[in-house]
GROMACS .gro file of C-alpha atoms in nm:
model
  380
    1MET     CA    1  -1.720   0.650   0.840
    2ARG     CA    2  -1.437   0.362   0.645
    3ILE     CA    3  -1.307   0.009   0.770
    4SER     CA    4  -0.938  -0.065   0.745
    5GLN     CA    5  -0.775  -0.405   0.713
    6GLN     CA    6  -0.689  -0.398   1.083
    7LEU     CA    7  -1.049  -0.326   1.176
    8ARG     CA    8  -1.170  -0.606   0.953
    9LEU     CA    9  -0.941  -0.845   1.136
   10ALA     CA   10  -1.053  -0.718   1.477
   11VAL     CA   11  -1.417  -0.760   1.385
   12THR     CA   12  -1.378  -1.132   1.322
   13ALA     CA   13  -1.321  -1.202   1.693
   14GLY     CA   14  -1.619  -1.389   1.832
   15VAL     CA   15  -1.794  -1.390   1.496
   16ALA     CA   16  -1.944  -1.739   1.518
   17GLY     CA   17  -2.149  -1.655   1.825
   18VAL     CA   18  -2.254  -1.319   1.681
   19LEU     CA   19  -2.378  -1.471   1.357
   20THR     CA   20  -2.583  -1.732   1.541
   21LEU     CA   21  -2.755  -1.473   1.755
   22LEU     CA   22  -2.811  -1.222   1.474
   23GLY     CA   23  -2.894  -1.461   1.194
   24TRP     CA   24  -2.651  -1.263   0.977
   25SER     CA   25  -2.432  -1.442   0.727
   26PRO     CA   26  -2.155  -1.296   0.510
   27ALA     CA   27  -2.221  -1.556   0.242
   28TYR     CA   28  -2.505  -1.364   0.074
   29ALA     CA   29  -2.440  -1.117  -0.208
   30THR     CA   30  -2.667  -0.859  -0.047
   31VAL     CA   31  -2.786  -0.814   0.307
   32GLY     CA   32  -3.154  -0.812   0.403
   33ALA     CA   33  -3.358  -0.497   0.354
   34ALA     CA   34  -3.530  -0.505   0.695
   35SER     CA   35  -3.358  -0.322   0.980
   36ARG     CA   36  -3.376  -0.473   1.326
   37THR     CA   37  -3.503  -0.266   1.621
   38LEU     CA   38  -3.229  -0.047   1.765
   39PRO     CA   39  -3.201   0.249   2.002
   40SER     CA   40  -3.317   0.579   1.853
   41PHE     CA   41  -3.143   0.916   1.868
   42ASN     CA   42  -3.276   1.271   1.893
   43GLY     CA   43  -3.025   1.420   1.649
   44SER     CA   44  -2.825   1.336   1.341
   45VAL     CA   45  -2.587   1.039   1.325
   46TYR     CA   46  -2.281   1.134   1.119
   47ALA     CA   47  -2.052   0.837   1.184
   48VAL     CA   48  -2.084   0.462   1.249
   49ALA     CA   49  -1.810   0.207   1.325
   50PHE     CA   50  -1.812  -0.168   1.397
   51LEU     CA   51  -1.570  -0.330   1.641
   52GLY     CA   52  -1.627  -0.693   1.738
   53GLY     CA   53  -1.987  -0.726   1.856
   54THR     CA   54  -2.030  -0.352   1.916
   55VAL     CA   55  -2.153  -0.071   1.693
   56TYR     CA   56  -2.035   0.282   1.782
   57VAL     CA   57  -2.216   0.594   1.664
   58GLY     CA   58  -2.131   0.963   1.667
   59GLY     CA   59  -2.323   1.272   1.570
   60SER     CA   60  -2.510   1.577   1.700
   61PHE     CA   61  -2.760   1.391   1.923
   62THR     CA   62  -2.787   1.449   2.297
   63ALA     CA   63  -3.009   1.157   2.397
   64ALA     CA   64  -3.098   0.801   2.301
   65THR     CA   65  -3.430   0.626   2.353
   66THR     CA   66  -3.441   0.256   2.440
   67HIS     CA   67  -3.744   0.055   2.555
   68GLY     CA   68  -3.944   0.380   2.572
   69ARG     CA   69  -3.697   0.545   2.811
   70GLN     CA   70  -3.477   0.841   2.716
   71VAL     CA   71  -3.119   0.843   2.843
   72GLU     CA   72  -2.842   1.096   2.797
   73ARG     CA   73  -2.594   1.021   2.519
   74ARG     CA   74  -2.413   1.336   2.421
   75ARG     CA   75  -2.291   1.284   2.067
   76LEU     CA   76  -2.141   0.940   2.129
   77ALA     CA   77  -2.307   0.604   2.198
   78ALA     CA   78  -2.279   0.231   2.137
   79PHE     CA   79  -2.510  -0.065   2.106
   80ASP     CA   80  -2.468  -0.441   2.109
   81ALA     CA   81  -2.470  -0.592   1.760
   82ARG     CA   82  -2.599  -0.920   1.904
   83THR     CA   83  -2.910  -0.781   2.072
   84GLY     CA   84  -2.951  -0.421   1.955
   85GLU     CA   85  -2.937  -0.312   2.320
   86LEU     CA   86  -2.794   0.028   2.406
   87LEU     CA   87  -2.470  -0.013   2.602
   88ASN     CA   88  -2.345   0.179   2.903
   89TRP     CA   89  -2.060   0.316   2.689
   90ALA     CA   90  -2.126   0.688   2.726
   91PRO     CA   91  -1.834   0.928   2.675
   92THR     CA   92  -1.937   1.278   2.571
   93ALA     CA   93  -1.845   1.555   2.330
   94ASP     CA   94  -1.962   1.916   2.352
   95ARG     CA   95  -2.024   1.949   1.977
   96THR     CA   96  -2.083   1.729   1.673
   97VAL     CA   97  -1.880   1.411   1.618
   98ARG     CA   98  -1.830   1.370   1.242
   99ALA     CA   99  -1.598   1.069   1.211
  100LEU     CA  100  -1.516   0.750   1.402
  101ALA     CA  101  -1.253   0.479   1.371
  102ALA     CA  102  -1.231   0.173   1.596
  103THR     CA  103  -0.942  -0.067   1.634
  104GLY     CA  104  -0.800  -0.288   1.910
  105ASP     CA  105  -0.921  -0.144   2.241
  106SER     CA  106  -0.973   0.211   2.113
  107VAL     CA  107  -1.241   0.424   1.953
  108TYR     CA  108  -1.119   0.747   1.791
  109ALA     CA  109  -1.352   1.041   1.728
  110ALA     CA  110  -1.308   1.358   1.524
  111GLY     CA  111  -1.539   1.654   1.475
  112ASP     CA  112  -1.630   2.003   1.589
  113PHE     CA  113  -1.586   1.950   1.963
  114GLY     CA  114  -1.353   2.129   2.201
  115THR     CA  115  -1.409   1.908   2.504
  116ALA     CA  116  -1.461   1.533   2.543
  117SER     CA  117  -1.592   1.379   2.865
  118GLY     CA  118  -1.532   1.713   3.036
  119ALA     CA  119  -1.167   1.750   2.936
  120GLY     CA  120  -1.015   1.968   2.665
  121ARG     CA  121  -0.979   1.785   2.335
  122ASP     CA  122  -0.935   1.989   2.018
  123ALA     CA  123  -1.152   1.810   1.761
  124LEU     CA  124  -0.983   1.473   1.816
  125ALA     CA  125  -1.012   1.219   2.100
  126ARG     CA  126  -0.955   0.855   2.191
  127PHE     CA  127  -1.183   0.648   2.415
  128ASP     CA  128  -1.149   0.303   2.563
  129ALA     CA  129  -1.366   0.070   2.354
  130ARG     CA  130  -1.503  -0.107   2.662
  131SER     CA  131  -1.528   0.151   2.938
  132GLY     CA  132  -1.555   0.472   2.735
  133GLU     CA  133  -1.278   0.627   2.945
  134LEU     CA  134  -1.109   0.922   2.776
  135GLY     CA  135  -0.751   0.849   2.675
  136GLU     CA  136  -0.448   1.077   2.691
  137PHE     CA  137  -0.444   1.114   2.310
  138ALA     CA  138  -0.464   1.494   2.267
  139HIS     CA  139  -0.359   1.720   1.979
  140ARG     CA  140  -0.418   2.074   1.855
  141VAL     CA  141  -0.589   2.084   1.517
  142ASP     CA  142  -0.607   2.416   1.331
  143GLY     CA  143  -0.920   2.361   1.125
  144MET     CA  144  -1.197   2.106   1.082
  145PRO     CA  145  -1.138   1.729   1.076
  146ARG     CA  146  -1.387   1.531   0.869
  147ALA     CA  147  -1.257   1.174   0.817
  148LEU     CA  148  -1.067   0.899   0.999
  149ALA     CA  149  -0.916   0.566   0.894
  150VAL     CA  150  -0.681   0.312   1.051
  151ALA     CA  151  -0.409   0.099   0.889
  152HIS     CA  152  -0.038   0.012   0.917
  153GLY     CA  153  -0.020   0.115   1.282
  154ARG     CA  154  -0.150   0.464   1.208
  155LEU     CA  155  -0.463   0.671   1.254
  156PHE     CA  156  -0.517   0.882   0.941
  157LEU     CA  157  -0.702   1.215   0.959
  158GLY     CA  158  -0.852   1.414   0.673
  159GLY     CA  159  -1.048   1.738   0.662
  160ASP     CA  160  -0.996   2.110   0.616
  161PHE     CA  161  -0.709   2.201   0.847
  162THR     CA  162  -0.366   2.357   0.804
  163SER     CA  163  -0.166   2.238   1.104
  164VAL     CA  164  -0.153   1.984   1.386
  165ASP     CA  165   0.036   2.063   1.706
  166GLY     CA  166   0.186   2.364   1.532
  167GLU     CA  167   0.331   2.150   1.250
  168ASP     CA  168   0.220   2.212   0.890
  169ARG     CA  169  -0.038   1.951   0.790
  170THR     CA  170  -0.244   2.055   0.488
  171ARG     CA  171  -0.573   1.867   0.521
  172LEU     CA  172  -0.403   1.535   0.595
  173ALA     CA  173  -0.221   1.395   0.898
  174ALA     CA  174  -0.135   1.065   1.066
  175PHE     CA  175  -0.073   0.955   1.424
  176ARG     CA  176   0.113   0.649   1.550
  177LEU     CA  177  -0.122   0.411   1.728
  178ALA     CA  178   0.154   0.282   1.954
  179ASP     CA  179   0.210   0.610   2.136
  180GLY     CA  180  -0.047   0.852   1.989
  181ALA     CA  181   0.223   1.084   1.854
  182LEU     CA  182   0.192   1.284   1.533
  183ASP     CA  183   0.373   1.099   1.254
  184GLU     CA  184   0.652   1.334   1.151
  185ASP     CA  185   0.720   1.151   0.825
  186TRP     CA  186   0.367   1.123   0.682
  187THR     CA  187   0.301   1.464   0.526
  188PRO     CA  188   0.094   1.443   0.205
  189THR     CA  189  -0.115   1.749   0.116
  190ALA     CA  190  -0.439   1.841  -0.058
  191ASP     CA  191  -0.529   2.187  -0.190
  192ALA     CA  192  -0.895   2.174  -0.077
  193PRO     CA  193  -1.099   1.978   0.180
  194VAL     CA  194  -1.068   1.602   0.218
  195TYR     CA  195  -1.410   1.461   0.311
  196ALA     CA  196  -1.341   1.087   0.307
  197LEU     CA  197  -1.064   0.834   0.367
  198ALA     CA  198  -1.042   0.461   0.299
  199THR     CA  199  -0.752   0.219   0.329
  200PHE     CA  200  -0.662  -0.103   0.152
  201GLY     CA  201  -0.321  -0.260   0.114
  202ARG     CA  202  -0.052   0.009   0.115
  203ARG     CA  203  -0.288   0.278  -0.010
  204VAL     CA  204  -0.482   0.550   0.166
  205TYR     CA  205  -0.757   0.671  -0.068
  206LEU     CA  206  -0.863   1.035  -0.041
  207GLY     CA  207  -1.195   1.183  -0.151
  208GLY     CA  208  -1.302   1.546  -0.148
  209SER     CA  209  -1.314   1.870  -0.345
  210PHE     CA  210  -0.938   1.907  -0.398
  211HIS     CA  211  -0.768   1.937  -0.738
  212ARG     CA  212  -0.408   1.865  -0.635
  213THR     CA  213  -0.260   1.598  -0.412
  214ASN     CA  214   0.100   1.655  -0.302
  215GLN     CA  215   0.090   1.961  -0.534
  216VAL     CA  216   0.054   1.737  -0.840
  217ARG     CA  217  -0.202   1.839  -1.102
  218SER     CA  218  -0.467   1.606  -1.240
  219THR     CA  219  -0.521   1.435  -0.905
  220ARG     CA  220  -0.858   1.591  -0.845
  221ARG     CA  221  -1.127   1.475  -0.603
  222LEU     CA  222  -1.005   1.116  -0.568
  223SER     CA  223  -0.646   1.003  -0.528
  224ALA     CA  224  -0.423   0.762  -0.336
  225VAL     CA  225  -0.112   0.805  -0.125
  226ASP     CA  226   0.118   0.550   0.034
  227ALA     CA  227   0.010   0.457   0.387
  228VAL     CA  228   0.369   0.457   0.514
  229SER     CA  229   0.555   0.722   0.314
  230GLY     CA  230   0.267   0.953   0.211
  231ASP     CA  231   0.395   0.956  -0.149
  232LEU     CA  232   0.139   1.004  -0.423
  233ASP     CA  233   0.045   0.684  -0.604
  234ARG     CA  234   0.069   0.801  -0.964
  235ASP     CA  235  -0.087   0.482  -1.099
  236PHE     CA  236  -0.430   0.580  -0.961
  237ARG     CA  237  -0.584   0.886  -1.128
  238PRO     CA  238  -0.956   0.835  -1.187
  239GLN     CA  239  -1.050   1.209  -1.184
  240PRO     CA  240  -1.426   1.198  -1.105
  241THR     CA  241  -1.625   1.491  -1.239
  242ALA     CA  242  -1.790   1.600  -0.912
  243VAL     CA  243  -1.708   1.633  -0.544
  244VAL     CA  244  -1.643   1.303  -0.366
  245HIS     CA  245  -1.832   1.273  -0.037
  246ALA     CA  246  -1.745   0.913   0.053
  247VAL     CA  247  -1.491   0.641  -0.033
  248ALA     CA  248  -1.462   0.266   0.027
  249ALA     CA  249  -1.216   0.008  -0.102
  250ASP     CA  250  -1.165  -0.367  -0.140
  251SER     CA  251  -0.946  -0.600  -0.346
  252SER     CA  252  -1.139  -0.516  -0.663
  253GLY     CA  253  -1.086  -0.143  -0.639
  254VAL     CA  254  -1.237   0.179  -0.510
  255TYR     CA  255  -1.596   0.297  -0.465
  256ALA     CA  256  -1.709   0.657  -0.424
  257GLY     CA  257  -2.019   0.861  -0.353
  258LEU     CA  258  -2.041   1.182  -0.557
  259GLY     CA  259  -2.243   1.501  -0.565
  260GLY     CA  260  -2.283   1.714  -0.876
  261LEU     CA  261  -2.590   1.731  -1.098
  262GLY     CA  262  -2.808   1.469  -0.935
  263GLY     CA  263  -2.554   1.239  -0.774
  264ARG     CA  264  -2.354   0.928  -0.858
  265ALA     CA  265  -2.200   0.615  -0.718
  266GLU     CA  266  -1.890   0.508  -0.909
  267ALA     CA  267  -1.632   0.231  -0.896
  268TRP     CA  268  -1.277   0.209  -1.032
  269THR     CA  269  -1.013  -0.058  -1.058
  270THR     CA  270  -0.694  -0.023  -0.853
  271GLY     CA  271  -0.539   0.112  -1.173
  272GLY     CA  272  -0.792   0.396  -1.193
  273ARG     CA  273  -1.008   0.255  -1.476
  274GLN     CA  274  -1.378   0.313  -1.428
  275ARG     CA  275  -1.573  -0.010  -1.369
  276TRP     CA  276  -1.923   0.135  -1.343
  277SER     CA  277  -2.123   0.450  -1.273
  278ARG     CA  278  -2.480   0.474  -1.139
  279PHE     CA  279  -2.681   0.797  -1.141
  280PHE     CA  280  -2.928   0.913  -0.875
  281ASP     CA  281  -3.150   1.218  -0.833
  282GLY     CA  282  -2.955   1.344  -0.530
  283ASP     CA  283  -2.609   1.334  -0.380
  284VAL     CA  284  -2.457   1.003  -0.275
  285GLN     CA  285  -2.309   1.092   0.066
  286ALA     CA  286  -2.203   0.750   0.197
  287VAL     CA  287  -2.067   0.424   0.058
  288ALA     CA  288  -1.954   0.088   0.195
  289VAL     CA  289  -1.862  -0.238   0.021
  290LEU     CA  290  -1.940  -0.590   0.137
  291ASN     CA  291  -1.876  -0.907  -0.064
  292GLY     CA  292  -1.846  -0.711  -0.388
  293THR     CA  293  -2.173  -0.520  -0.343
  294ALA     CA  294  -2.159  -0.143  -0.288
  295TYR     CA  295  -2.415  -0.002  -0.045
  296VAL     CA  296  -2.481   0.369  -0.085
  297GLY     CA  297  -2.675   0.631   0.106
  298GLY     CA  298  -2.763   0.994   0.050
  299HIS     CA  299  -3.051   1.229  -0.003
  300PHE     CA  300  -3.169   1.075  -0.332
  301ASP     CA  301  -3.514   0.925  -0.395
  302ARG     CA  302  -3.469   0.766  -0.739
  303ALA     CA  303  -3.200   0.556  -0.904
  304CYS     CA  304  -3.170   0.643  -1.274
  305LEU     CA  305  -3.137   0.351  -1.515
  306THR     CA  306  -2.948   0.566  -1.767
  307ALA     CA  307  -2.699   0.851  -1.740
  308ASN     CA  308  -2.957   1.104  -1.858
  309VAL     CA  309  -3.059   1.362  -1.599
  310ASP     CA  310  -3.231   1.697  -1.652
  311LYS     CA  311  -3.108   2.040  -1.547
  312PHE     CA  312  -3.247   1.982  -1.198
  313GLY     CA  313  -3.066   1.650  -1.154
  314ASP     CA  314  -3.382   1.440  -1.191
  315CYS     CA  315  -3.380   1.117  -1.393
  316ASP     CA  316  -3.483   1.182  -1.755
  317ASP     CA  317  -3.546   0.818  -1.845
  318ASP     CA  318  -3.656   0.500  -1.669
  319ASN     CA  319  -3.577   0.489  -1.299
  320ARG     CA  320  -3.646   0.297  -0.980
  321SER     CA  321  -3.751   0.408  -0.633
  322ARG     CA  322  -3.452   0.396  -0.400
  323ILE     CA  323  -3.523   0.634  -0.115
  324LYS     CA  324  -3.198   0.729   0.061
  325LEU     CA  325  -3.044   0.380   0.032
  326ALA     CA  326  -2.946   0.156  -0.260
  327ALA     CA  327  -2.706  -0.121  -0.358
  328ILE     CA  328  -2.504  -0.187  -0.673
  329ASP     CA  329  -2.369  -0.533  -0.750
  330ALA     CA  330  -2.021  -0.621  -0.870
  331ASP     CA  331  -2.125  -0.581  -1.235
  332GLY     CA  332  -2.256  -0.228  -1.174
  333ASP     CA  333  -2.621  -0.329  -1.189
  334LEU     CA  334  -2.875  -0.181  -0.950
  335ALA     CA  335  -2.961  -0.447  -0.692
  336ASP     CA  336  -3.312  -0.519  -0.567
  337TRP     CA  337  -3.212  -0.408  -0.215
  338ALA     CA  338  -3.442  -0.118  -0.125
  339PRO     CA  339  -3.495  -0.051   0.248
  340GLN     CA  340  -3.663   0.286   0.169
  341ALA     CA  341  -3.572   0.541   0.435
  342ASN     CA  342  -3.705   0.897   0.461
  343GLY     CA  343  -3.597   1.253   0.534
  344ILE     CA  344  -3.439   1.536   0.339
  345GLN     CA  345  -3.071   1.481   0.415
  346GLY     CA  346  -3.142   1.110   0.453
  347VAL     CA  347  -2.834   0.893   0.506
  348ARG     CA  348  -2.500   1.047   0.608
  349ALA     CA  349  -2.294   0.735   0.688
  350VAL     CA  350  -2.283   0.371   0.578
  351THR     CA  351  -2.032   0.118   0.709
  352ALA     CA  352  -1.982  -0.255   0.667
  353SER     CA  353  -1.866  -0.542   0.885
  354ARG     CA  354  -1.728  -0.826   0.678
  355GLY     CA  355  -1.710  -1.047   0.987
  356LEU     CA  356  -2.077  -0.999   1.072
  357GLY     CA  357  -2.195  -0.978   0.713
  358ALA     CA  358  -2.377  -0.661   0.814
  359ILE     CA  359  -2.436  -0.302   0.707
  360ALA     CA  360  -2.515  -0.009   0.937
  361ALA     CA  361  -2.643   0.331   0.827
  362GLY     CA  362  -2.680   0.658   1.013
  363GLY     CA  363  -2.825   0.995   0.923
  364ASP     CA  364  -3.134   1.209   0.966
  365PHE     CA  365  -3.404   0.957   0.872
  366THR     CA  366  -3.681   0.854   1.112
  367MET     CA  367  -3.835   0.568   0.914
  368VAL     CA  368  -3.698   0.266   0.728
  369GLY     CA  369  -3.930   0.031   0.542
  370GLY     CA  370  -4.231   0.195   0.705
  371ASN     CA  371  -4.100   0.128   1.057
  372ALA     CA  372  -3.969   0.383   1.306
  373ARG     CA  373  -3.590   0.387   1.288
  374HIS     CA  374  -3.463   0.714   1.429
  375ARG     CA  375  -3.128   0.797   1.270
  376ILE     CA  376  -2.971   0.450   1.289
  377ALA     CA  377  -3.043   0.126   1.104
  378ALA     CA  378  -2.867  -0.208   1.066
  379PHE     CA  379  -2.910  -0.472   0.796
  380GLY     CA  380  -2.789  -0.830   0.782
   0.00000   0.00000   0.00000
């Protein structure tokens, strides 16, 4: 789940007090590898979003456990970044929440659901960030949303859908934050699913399995469109060689998590030139960037120190243990950061808060660094 410029600005509110209580500082190149104690969840966490001193999570879970007591949390929950305490914020969804975006006083959710907090909501909903009250934001989505991002007064949606509110929208759409209406002018297209979105400056970066953006060839799997007009940015054509599961961006460029044989984390300049590529023995399903360091998650166990992998995707040469989580520094070197999670699917989402100097990860893991951490972890 990816942080826009607006979200970064919102997060800075009250930062001084948060940092004092958490002991987190954005000045370090990498965050700590030990996760603090947090609530645990009885099902997968697919999406994580920071807003101020709150962390929001979405997934397939139906309950959270805090202080040894289980409480109902049906696919949406929140906890206090200052204390790790589960909050009373408890809207519901009847099926899996796969993406979150938080900005201002709103938390947006997208996924497989047909109802939210007991009311009909077709795969997309807005909740009050404080009370959890369901908003009037309601649209008909013909297909499956998979990604959300916020920038330039818009909520961007990506996935595998063909229309919104009866209007043609081929795997991409935008809504005006001011009134919640579908943006009639933002109509880029992709010819196959969009799995990830990230925003920076005027660009919306798209990641997925597509081969054409706006019907233009050679824009496969990773591309950029204008956040206001939806026009294809023809200056950015990196063309990664495998499906892109996750995207993040900062002033230095773009970062992506890839599948393929083994899996990769890759970075490009804003002009589409590759900066670095790191190979793993499993898919990289999540990526976030903080202070120039890329934090990645997936279902890998080893980080390869060369590009050589065998026919099964395993590292052929020297490698390092990096179970489900790893970090790559600004030069493309594997960082020492190694929290060591567990599970088969491992980590599904990683997100960063520049204001808090923190990273949060969600997925299917139940242990991090030998300690019980059921499906959510936070590092600072």
